[in-house]
Amino acid sequence: MSSVSDGQRLFVGGEWVEPDGGHYPVTDPATEETVGRAPEASPEQARAACAAAREAFGAWSRTRPEERAAVLARAADLIRGRTEPYAELARAETGATTGTARTMQVGVAAARFRRYARVEPAEWAIAPQINEAGPMGRAVVVGALAVRQPVGVVSCITSYNNPWANAAGKVAPALAMGNTVVVKPAPQDPLSVYRMAEALEAAGVPPGVVNVVSGRSVAVGEAVAGSDDVDMVSFTGSTAVGRRIAEVCGRDMKRQLMELGGKGAALVFDDADLGSAVAGIGTTFSFYSGQICTAPTRVLAQRGVYERLVEQLAGYARRLKVGDPREPDTVVGPVISAEHRARVESYVELGRKEGASVVTGGERPPLDRGFHVAPTLLAECTNDMRVAREEIFGPVVVVVPFDDEEEGVALANDSDYGLIDYVWSGDVARAFRVARQLRAGGVGINTVGRSMEAPFGGFKKSGVGRDVGSYALHAYSEVQAIVWPG
């Protein structure tokens, strides 16, 4: 059994194991009540999970891709068949609205397992070449084959904003390529990841191929990143933590995939469809209550449209219902914790001190329970303000005016981050021209939508590497060259 009456167990080597450190409460950020009791692993148990993954790697990596795909397909079906209870747990752990938990968390997780159940070629021929410096000075024809091999044991360290989709986006492609994994979920909402492990176990994943260890102690994360049994670390989270993990990876030449912070610039030109721009930018207020690295949190508005855009964004924000995410008409749920709410509120106060104008929001909603933050719009900002430069990770949007295209691009690129930027313009040629000048891993043109097959990752301090679609299969594999005389 995965859990007992007094708390969740760890999943190590195919066994459900009592945690050395006991249990700690997982809090519903909307009700402030306890959702369940999560296990506190010891560093020794974390290292044991890595050792179990190492032991399982050989046999799993040698299975046929079709066999691995079948396991992932069964897992997708199991997750989809349990959407309602899984979504309810995700809602309670994260504070996401019921609709978001059902579709964007559990639904996306099932879709990702289903997508990586599709077998893709792992090798391809390289055109023959003539080697004029062959043996005995004779020219020979050389054939070559490029083969994708699994990296080995992958530590998957996930963020709190989407425990289902984030973990599935790492685990599914890693398993598809023949790797084994150790998942270290965020301490705020790990219970959903254990449900994912249950589904994988029921789908037929062999013992040790998938392991899950959780804990609030930094030492647990350090253990799964630094273990000698680990070949790669895949991390989603803050740039500050990513830097520390990258240092560990660098010392031992571990491969890494880092999806870090963002401060997405949204350039809105004078000829933009303001309705589309407001709806897109407004997702910062509603989607995960702004706790998402891809959010268009830094709006750069051309002066001809600046005042109208600020007015319409403020009106949009004021219309959003903040409250209990279980209610069908709630749009903005709570942020993850009281500590994070205090952090977001401190940034709003900092914006005031820096000279920004709080157009709407800025005050705590009058609700009896829950860690709520009102959708907040800061205008009259400059790009050197901390609220315009640092990731707030909450329902807060800042607006900075600009004059012409050249200045808009310069302001957008004047950032430590470069994950996803956005361009709104009625001139499609200009929108594409601007997009190509932006130093960001992705650019949305007149949309905040994403393609689940397009490469995802950041420039600058927003990360290292690319995943999603086939790019994730590349990220969780090494390329081997096999050469022979033709």
mmCIF file of N, CA and C in Angstrom, residues 31-134:
data_model
loop_
_atom_site.group_PDB
_atom_site.id
_atom_site.type_symbol
_atom_site.label_atom_id
_atom_site.label_comp_id
_atom_site.label_asym_id
_atom_site.label_seq_id
_atom_site.Cartn_x
_atom_site.Cartn_y
_atom_site.Cartn_z
ATOM 1 N N THR A 31 -8.185 26.792 2.099
ATOM 2 C CA THR A 31 -8.908 26.618 3.364
ATOM 3 C C THR A 31 -8.003 26.671 4.577
ATOM 4 N N GLU A 32 -6.689 26.546 4.350
ATOM 5 C CA GLU A 32 -5.677 26.484 5.407
ATOM 6 C C GLU A 32 -5.840 25.232 6.274
ATOM 7 N N GLU A 33 -6.549 24.248 5.749
ATOM 8 C CA GLU A 33 -6.705 22.976 6.437
ATOM 9 C C GLU A 33 -5.686 21.975 5.904
ATOM 10 N N THR A 34 -5.475 20.895 6.651
ATOM 11 C CA THR A 34 -4.518 19.874 6.256
ATOM 12 C C THR A 34 -5.135 18.935 5.221
ATOM 13 N N VAL A 35 -4.449 18.793 4.090
ATOM 14 C CA VAL A 35 -4.889 17.910 3.013
ATOM 15 C C VAL A 35 -4.479 16.470 3.315
ATOM 16 N N GLY A 36 -3.279 16.305 3.835
ATOM 17 C CA GLY A 36 -2.720 14.991 4.114
ATOM 18 C C GLY A 36 -1.367 15.155 4.764
ATOM 19 N N ARG A 37 -0.711 14.015 5.006
ATOM 20 C CA ARG A 37 0.594 14.042 5.656
ATOM 21 C C ARG A 37 1.632 13.466 4.704
ATOM 22 N N ALA A 38 2.613 14.283 4.363
ATOM 23 C CA ALA A 38 3.641 13.895 3.401
ATOM 24 C C ALA A 38 4.854 13.325 4.120
ATOM 25 N N PRO A 39 5.566 12.407 3.478
ATOM 26 C CA PRO A 39 6.726 11.792 4.117
ATOM 27 C C PRO A 39 7.975 12.669 4.047
ATOM 28 N N GLU A 40 8.719 12.664 5.135
ATOM 29 C CA GLU A 40 9.995 13.389 5.218
ATOM 30 C C GLU A 40 11.110 12.362 5.102
ATOM 31 N N ALA A 41 11.677 12.248 3.905
ATOM 32 C CA ALA A 41 12.765 11.296 3.679
ATOM 33 C C ALA A 41 14.044 11.792 4.327
ATOM 34 N N SER A 42 14.900 10.883 4.663
ATOM 35 C CA SER A 42 16.247 11.241 5.101
ATOM 36 C C SER A 42 17.149 11.299 3.874
ATOM 37 N N PRO A 43 18.285 11.978 3.950
ATOM 38 C CA PRO A 43 19.224 11.954 2.820
ATOM 39 C C PRO A 43 19.645 10.533 2.458
ATOM 40 N N GLU A 44 19.754 9.664 3.466
ATOM 41 C CA GLU A 44 20.135 8.271 3.197
ATOM 42 C C GLU A 44 19.067 7.576 2.353
ATOM 43 N N GLN A 45 17.797 7.850 2.641
ATOM 44 C CA GLN A 45 16.736 7.258 1.828
ATOM 45 C C GLN A 45 16.724 7.828 0.415
ATOM 46 N N ALA A 46 17.045 9.101 0.287
ATOM 47 C CA ALA A 46 17.138 9.692 -1.044
ATOM 48 C C ALA A 46 18.243 9.030 -1.848
ATOM 49 N N ARG A 47 19.378 8.796 -1.202
ATOM 50 C CA ARG A 47 20.482 8.120 -1.901
ATOM 51 C C ARG A 47 20.128 6.666 -2.202
ATOM 52 N N ALA A 48 19.361 6.041 -1.324
ATOM 53 C CA ALA A 48 18.919 4.675 -1.590
ATOM 54 C C ALA A 48 18.013 4.624 -2.816
ATOM 55 N N ALA A 49 17.181 5.648 -2.991
ATOM 56 C CA ALA A 49 16.327 5.723 -4.174
ATOM 57 C C ALA A 49 17.175 5.831 -5.436
ATOM 58 N N CYS A 50 18.244 6.610 -5.369
ATOM 59 C CA CYS A 50 19.138 6.748 -6.523
ATOM 60 C C CYS A 50 19.843 5.426 -6.822
ATOM 61 N N ALA A 51 20.238 4.720 -5.767
ATOM 62 C CA ALA A 51 20.887 3.415 -5.951
ATOM 63 C C ALA A 51 19.913 2.417 -6.562
ATOM 64 N N ALA A 52 18.658 2.458 -6.136
ATOM 65 C CA ALA A 52 17.645 1.572 -6.712
ATOM 66 C C ALA A 52 17.442 1.863 -8.193
ATOM 67 N N ALA A 53 17.432 3.144 -8.551
ATOM 68 C CA ALA A 53 17.298 3.516 -9.957
ATOM 69 C C ALA A 53 18.494 3.043 -10.761
ATOM 70 N N ARG A 54 19.683 3.128 -10.176
ATOM 71 C CA ARG A 54 20.883 2.641 -10.858
ATOM 72 C C ARG A 54 20.805 1.138 -11.100
ATOM 73 N N GLU A 55 20.352 0.403 -10.095
ATOM 74 C CA GLU A 55 20.258 -1.052 -10.233
ATOM 75 C C GLU A 55 19.245 -1.442 -11.305
ATOM 76 N N ALA A 56 18.172 -0.677 -11.421
ATOM 77 C CA ALA A 56 17.124 -1.004 -12.387
ATOM 78 C C ALA A 56 17.451 -0.549 -13.796
ATOM 79 N N PHE A 57 18.427 0.312 -13.943
ATOM 80 C CA PHE A 57 18.671 0.946 -15.238
ATOM 81 C C PHE A 57 19.031 -0.048 -16.339
ATOM 82 N N GLY A 58 19.912 -0.981 -16.054
ATOM 83 C CA GLY A 58 20.383 -1.883 -17.101
ATOM 84 C C GLY A 58 19.256 -2.621 -17.791
ATOM 85 N N ALA A 59 18.407 -3.266 -17.004
ATOM 86 C CA ALA A 59 17.321 -4.051 -17.593
ATOM 87 C C ALA A 59 16.307 -3.160 -18.303
ATOM 88 N N TRP A 60 15.948 -2.022 -17.686
ATOM 89 C CA TRP A 60 14.957 -1.134 -18.303
ATOM 90 C C TRP A 60 15.474 -0.545 -19.611
ATOM 91 N N SER A 61 16.740 -0.175 -19.646
ATOM 92 C CA SER A 61 17.296 0.442 -20.862
ATOM 93 C C SER A 61 17.369 -0.551 -22.013
ATOM 94 N N ARG A 62 17.369 -1.834 -21.690
ATOM 95 C CA ARG A 62 17.447 -2.856 -22.742
ATOM 96 C C ARG A 62 16.071 -3.329 -23.216
ATOM 97 N N THR A 63 15.005 -2.873 -22.579
ATOM 98 C CA THR A 63 13.673 -3.248 -23.060
ATOM 99 C C THR A 63 13.413 -2.597 -24.414
ATOM 100 N N ARG A 64 12.582 -3.242 -25.196
ATOM 101 C CA ARG A 64 12.246 -2.663 -26.493
ATOM 102 C C ARG A 64 11.445 -1.366 -26.292
ATOM 103 N N PRO A 65 11.672 -0.373 -27.123
ATOM 104 C CA PRO A 65 10.917 0.880 -26.998
ATOM 105 C C PRO A 65 9.404 0.658 -26.980
ATOM 106 N N GLU A 66 8.940 -0.346 -27.734
ATOM 107 C CA GLU A 66 7.512 -0.633 -27.774
ATOM 108 C C GLU A 66 6.992 -1.082 -26.408
ATOM 109 N N GLU A 67 7.818 -1.822 -25.652
ATOM 110 C CA GLU A 67 7.408 -2.263 -24.314
ATOM 111 C C GLU A 67 7.320 -1.078 -23.363
ATOM 112 N N ARG A 68 8.289 -0.198 -23.446
ATOM 113 C CA ARG A 68 8.246 1.000 -22.590
ATOM 114 C C ARG A 68 7.039 1.859 -22.952
ATOM 115 N N ALA A 69 6.769 1.978 -24.246
ATOM 116 C CA ALA A 69 5.626 2.780 -24.691
ATOM 117 C C ALA A 69 4.316 2.202 -24.170
ATOM 118 N N ALA A 70 4.227 0.898 -24.125
ATOM 119 C CA ALA A 70 2.994 0.264 -23.648
ATOM 120 C C ALA A 70 2.751 0.581 -22.175
ATOM 121 N N VAL A 71 3.815 0.621 -21.386
ATOM 122 C CA VAL A 71 3.685 0.981 -19.970
ATOM 123 C C VAL A 71 3.178 2.412 -19.844
ATOM 124 N N LEU A 72 3.755 3.318 -20.629
ATOM 125 C CA LEU A 72 3.337 4.719 -20.567
ATOM 126 C C LEU A 72 1.884 4.877 -21.001
ATOM 127 N N ALA A 73 1.476 4.117 -22.004
ATOM 128 C CA ALA A 73 0.087 4.198 -22.472
ATOM 129 C C ALA A 73 -0.878 3.721 -21.386
ATOM 130 N N ARG A 74 -0.514 2.646 -20.702
ATOM 131 C CA ARG A 74 -1.379 2.167 -19.619
ATOM 132 C C ARG A 74 -1.447 3.192 -18.493
ATOM 133 N N ALA A 75 -0.311 3.816 -18.191
ATOM 134 C CA ALA A 75 -0.303 4.855 -17.158
ATOM 135 C C ALA A 75 -1.210 6.011 -17.555
ATOM 136 N N ALA A 76 -1.165 6.420 -18.821
ATOM 137 C CA ALA A 76 -2.032 7.505 -19.295
ATOM 138 C C ALA A 76 -3.496 7.150 -19.097
ATOM 139 N N ASP A 77 -3.863 5.913 -19.431
ATOM 140 C CA ASP A 77 -5.256 5.485 -19.276
ATOM 141 C C ASP A 77 -5.672 5.472 -17.807
ATOM 142 N N LEU A 78 -4.782 5.005 -16.929
ATOM 143 C CA LEU A 78 -5.099 4.966 -15.502
ATOM 144 C C LEU A 78 -5.290 6.362 -14.936
ATOM 145 N N ILE A 79 -4.416 7.282 -15.331
ATOM 146 C CA ILE A 79 -4.526 8.665 -14.847
ATOM 147 C C ILE A 79 -5.811 9.300 -15.344
ATOM 148 N N ARG A 80 -6.092 9.115 -16.631
ATOM 149 C CA ARG A 80 -7.312 9.707 -17.176
ATOM 150 C C ARG A 80 -8.555 9.103 -16.532
ATOM 151 N N GLY A 81 -8.511 7.819 -16.212
ATOM 152 C CA GLY A 81 -9.652 7.172 -15.588
ATOM 153 C C GLY A 81 -9.889 7.620 -14.153
ATOM 154 N N ARG A 82 -8.886 8.227 -13.541
ATOM 155 C CA ARG A 82 -9.012 8.705 -12.160
ATOM 156 C C ARG A 82 -8.944 10.228 -12.098
ATOM 157 N N THR A 83 -9.351 10.867 -13.168
ATOM 158 C CA THR A 83 -9.227 12.323 -13.261
ATOM 159 C C THR A 83 -9.871 13.037 -12.081
ATOM 160 N N GLU A 84 -11.072 12.655 -11.718
ATOM 161 C CA GLU A 84 -11.796 13.411 -10.690
ATOM 162 C C GLU A 84 -11.099 13.372 -9.332
ATOM 163 N N PRO A 85 -10.783 12.196 -8.760
ATOM 164 C CA PRO A 85 -10.090 12.224 -7.464
ATOM 165 C C PRO A 85 -8.702 12.836 -7.544
ATOM 166 N N TYR A 86 -8.005 12.609 -8.651
ATOM 167 C CA TYR A 86 -6.677 13.208 -8.788
ATOM 168 C C TYR A 86 -6.780 14.731 -8.880
ATOM 169 N N ALA A 87 -7.764 15.221 -9.614
ATOM 170 C CA ALA A 87 -7.941 16.664 -9.750
ATOM 171 C C ALA A 87 -8.330 17.300 -8.421
ATOM 172 N N GLU A 88 -9.140 16.614 -7.652
ATOM 173 C CA GLU A 88 -9.534 17.142 -6.349
ATOM 174 C C GLU A 88 -8.323 17.256 -5.428
ATOM 175 N N LEU A 89 -7.439 16.267 -5.462
ATOM 176 C CA LEU A 89 -6.222 16.348 -4.659
ATOM 177 C C LEU A 89 -5.330 17.489 -5.152
ATOM 178 N N ALA A 90 -5.177 17.610 -6.469
ATOM 179 C CA ALA A 90 -4.347 18.686 -7.022
ATOM 180 C C ALA A 90 -4.906 20.051 -6.645
ATOM 181 N N ARG A 91 -6.227 20.193 -6.719
ATOM 182 C CA ARG A 91 -6.839 21.462 -6.323
ATOM 183 C C ARG A 91 -6.553 21.774 -4.870
ATOM 184 N N ALA A 92 -6.690 20.764 -4.009
ATOM 185 C CA ALA A 92 -6.479 20.985 -2.586
ATOM 186 C C ALA A 92 -5.025 21.290 -2.261
ATOM 187 N N GLU A 93 -4.106 20.651 -2.958
ATOM 188 C CA GLU A 93 -2.682 20.872 -2.680
ATOM 189 C C GLU A 93 -2.179 22.203 -3.213
ATOM 190 N N THR A 94 -2.650 22.596 -4.404
ATOM 191 C CA THR A 94 -2.065 23.750 -5.089
ATOM 192 C C THR A 94 -2.903 25.015 -5.003
ATOM 193 N N GLY A 95 -4.202 24.884 -4.740
ATOM 194 C CA GLY A 95 -5.077 26.042 -4.766
ATOM 195 C C GLY A 95 -5.566 26.400 -6.148
ATOM 196 N N ALA A 96 -5.266 25.569 -7.154
ATOM 197 C CA ALA A 96 -5.763 25.811 -8.507
ATOM 198 C C ALA A 96 -7.276 25.645 -8.532
ATOM 199 N N THR A 97 -7.931 26.330 -9.443
ATOM 200 C CA THR A 97 -9.376 26.136 -9.581
ATOM 201 C C THR A 97 -9.652 24.704 -10.026
ATOM 202 N N THR A 98 -10.851 24.245 -9.783
ATOM 203 C CA THR A 98 -11.205 22.870 -10.128
ATOM 204 C C THR A 98 -11.003 22.607 -11.612
ATOM 205 N N GLY A 99 -11.421 23.548 -12.460
ATOM 206 C CA GLY A 99 -11.259 23.379 -13.898
ATOM 207 C C GLY A 99 -9.804 23.284 -14.307
ATOM 208 N N THR A 100 -8.973 24.133 -13.725
ATOM 209 C CA THR A 100 -7.549 24.107 -14.046
ATOM 210 C C THR A 100 -6.916 22.807 -13.571
ATOM 211 N N ALA A 101 -7.264 22.359 -12.369
ATOM 212 C CA ALA A 101 -6.709 21.111 -11.846
ATOM 213 C C ALA A 101 -7.083 19.936 -12.731
ATOM 214 N N ARG A 102 -8.303 19.945 -13.224
ATOM 215 C CA ARG A 102 -8.778 18.822 -14.033
ATOM 216 C C ARG A 102 -8.118 18.805 -15.406
ATOM 217 N N THR A 103 -8.054 19.958 -16.061
ATOM 218 C CA THR A 103 -7.587 19.994 -17.447
ATOM 219 C C THR A 103 -6.094 20.247 -17.579
ATOM 220 N N MET A 104 -5.586 21.280 -16.912
ATOM 221 C CA MET A 104 -4.207 21.696 -17.113
ATOM 222 C C MET A 104 -3.217 20.956 -16.212
ATOM 223 N N GLN A 105 -3.707 20.300 -15.186
ATOM 224 C CA GLN A 105 -2.804 19.522 -14.336
ATOM 225 C C GLN A 105 -2.951 18.036 -14.665
ATOM 226 N N VAL A 106 -4.022 17.402 -14.215
ATOM 227 C CA VAL A 106 -4.190 15.965 -14.448
ATOM 228 C C VAL A 106 -4.350 15.672 -15.941
ATOM 229 N N GLY A 107 -5.142 16.472 -16.629
ATOM 230 C CA GLY A 107 -5.360 16.241 -18.054
ATOM 231 C C GLY A 107 -4.083 16.334 -18.870
ATOM 232 N N VAL A 108 -3.273 17.339 -18.593
ATOM 233 C CA VAL A 108 -2.002 17.485 -19.314
ATOM 234 C C VAL A 108 -1.054 16.343 -18.967
ATOM 235 N N ALA A 109 -1.048 15.907 -17.708
ATOM 236 C CA ALA A 109 -0.184 14.782 -17.327
ATOM 237 C C ALA A 109 -0.541 13.534 -18.119
ATOM 238 N N ALA A 110 -1.838 13.213 -18.203
ATOM 239 C CA ALA A 110 -2.256 12.040 -18.977
ATOM 240 C C ALA A 110 -1.857 12.187 -20.442
ATOM 241 N N ALA A 111 -2.029 13.390 -20.984
ATOM 242 C CA ALA A 111 -1.679 13.628 -22.384
ATOM 243 C C ALA A 111 -0.182 13.457 -22.622
ATOM 244 N N ARG A 112 0.620 13.852 -21.643
ATOM 245 C CA ARG A 112 2.068 13.711 -21.821
ATOM 246 C C ARG A 112 2.491 12.245 -21.775
ATOM 247 N N PHE A 113 1.908 11.461 -20.894
ATOM 248 C CA PHE A 113 2.226 10.033 -20.909
ATOM 249 C C PHE A 113 1.774 9.401 -22.221
ATOM 250 N N ARG A 114 0.609 9.801 -22.703
ATOM 251 C CA ARG A 114 0.130 9.277 -23.972
ATOM 252 C C ARG A 114 1.036 9.697 -25.119
ATOM 253 N N ARG A 115 1.501 10.942 -25.116
ATOM 254 C CA ARG A 115 2.353 11.408 -26.206
ATOM 255 C C ARG A 115 3.665 10.628 -26.268
ATOM 256 N N TYR A 116 4.267 10.338 -25.111
ATOM 257 C CA TYR A 116 5.552 9.628 -25.124
ATOM 258 C C TYR A 116 5.385 8.123 -25.199
ATOM 259 N N ALA A 117 4.138 7.658 -25.298
ATOM 260 C CA ALA A 117 3.892 6.262 -25.644
ATOM 261 C C ALA A 117 4.011 6.059 -27.157
ATOM 262 N N ARG A 118 4.259 7.126 -27.875
ATOM 263 C CA ARG A 118 4.453 7.053 -29.323
ATOM 264 C C ARG A 118 5.934 6.830 -29.612
ATOM 265 N N VAL A 119 6.259 5.696 -30.170
ATOM 266 C CA VAL A 119 7.651 5.340 -30.416
ATOM 267 C C VAL A 119 8.195 6.157 -31.583
ATOM 268 N N GLU A 120 9.355 6.751 -31.393
ATOM 269 C CA GLU A 120 10.017 7.520 -32.447
ATOM 270 C C GLU A 120 11.378 6.909 -32.743
ATOM 271 N N PRO A 121 11.891 7.091 -33.966
ATOM 272 C CA PRO A 121 13.200 6.526 -34.306
ATOM 273 C C PRO A 121 14.286 7.022 -33.347
ATOM 274 N N ALA A 122 15.129 6.095 -32.907
ATOM 275 C CA ALA A 122 16.227 6.449 -32.006
ATOM 276 C C ALA A 122 17.569 6.378 -32.717
ATOM 277 N N GLU A 123 17.550 6.151 -34.021
ATOM 278 C CA GLU A 123 18.804 6.124 -34.776
ATOM 279 C C GLU A 123 18.546 6.595 -36.193
ATOM 280 N N TRP A 124 19.568 7.118 -36.810
ATOM 281 C CA TRP A 124 19.434 7.572 -38.190
ATOM 282 C C TRP A 124 20.795 7.508 -38.874
ATOM 283 N N ALA A 125 20.742 7.213 -40.170
ATOM 284 C CA ALA A 125 21.969 7.051 -40.953
ATOM 285 C C ALA A 125 22.570 8.401 -41.288
ATOM 286 N N ILE A 126 23.886 8.426 -41.367
ATOM 287 C CA ILE A 126 24.628 9.603 -41.805
ATOM 288 C C ILE A 126 25.186 9.300 -43.192
ATOM 289 N N ALA A 127 25.118 10.255 -44.072
ATOM 290 C CA ALA A 127 25.542 10.034 -45.456
ATOM 291 C C ALA A 127 26.983 9.524 -45.503
ATOM 292 N N PRO A 128 27.262 8.484 -46.319
ATOM 293 C CA PRO A 128 28.636 7.954 -46.433
ATOM 294 C C PRO A 128 29.609 9.040 -46.863
ATOM 295 N N GLN A 129 30.833 8.921 -46.390
ATOM 296 C CA GLN A 129 31.876 9.876 -46.732
ATOM 297 C C GLN A 129 33.119 9.137 -47.201
ATOM 298 N N ILE A 130 33.928 9.808 -47.993
ATOM 299 C CA ILE A 130 35.208 9.234 -48.433
ATOM 300 C C ILE A 130 36.297 9.755 -47.507
ATOM 301 N N ASN A 131 36.966 8.830 -46.835
ATOM 302 C CA ASN A 131 38.081 9.181 -45.965
ATOM 303 C C ASN A 131 39.366 8.937 -46.737
ATOM 304 N N GLU A 132 40.025 10.020 -47.145
ATOM 305 C CA GLU A 132 41.230 9.899 -47.969
ATOM 306 C C GLU A 132 42.461 9.555 -47.152
ATOM 307 N N ALA A 133 42.340 9.527 -45.842
ATOM 308 C CA ALA A 133 43.481 9.182 -44.982
ATOM 309 C C ALA A 133 43.209 7.861 -44.275
ATOM 310 N N GLY A 134 42.688 6.897 -45.023
ATOM 311 C CA GLY A 134 42.368 5.614 -44.441
ATOM 312 C C GLY A 134 43.608 4.776 -44.213
#
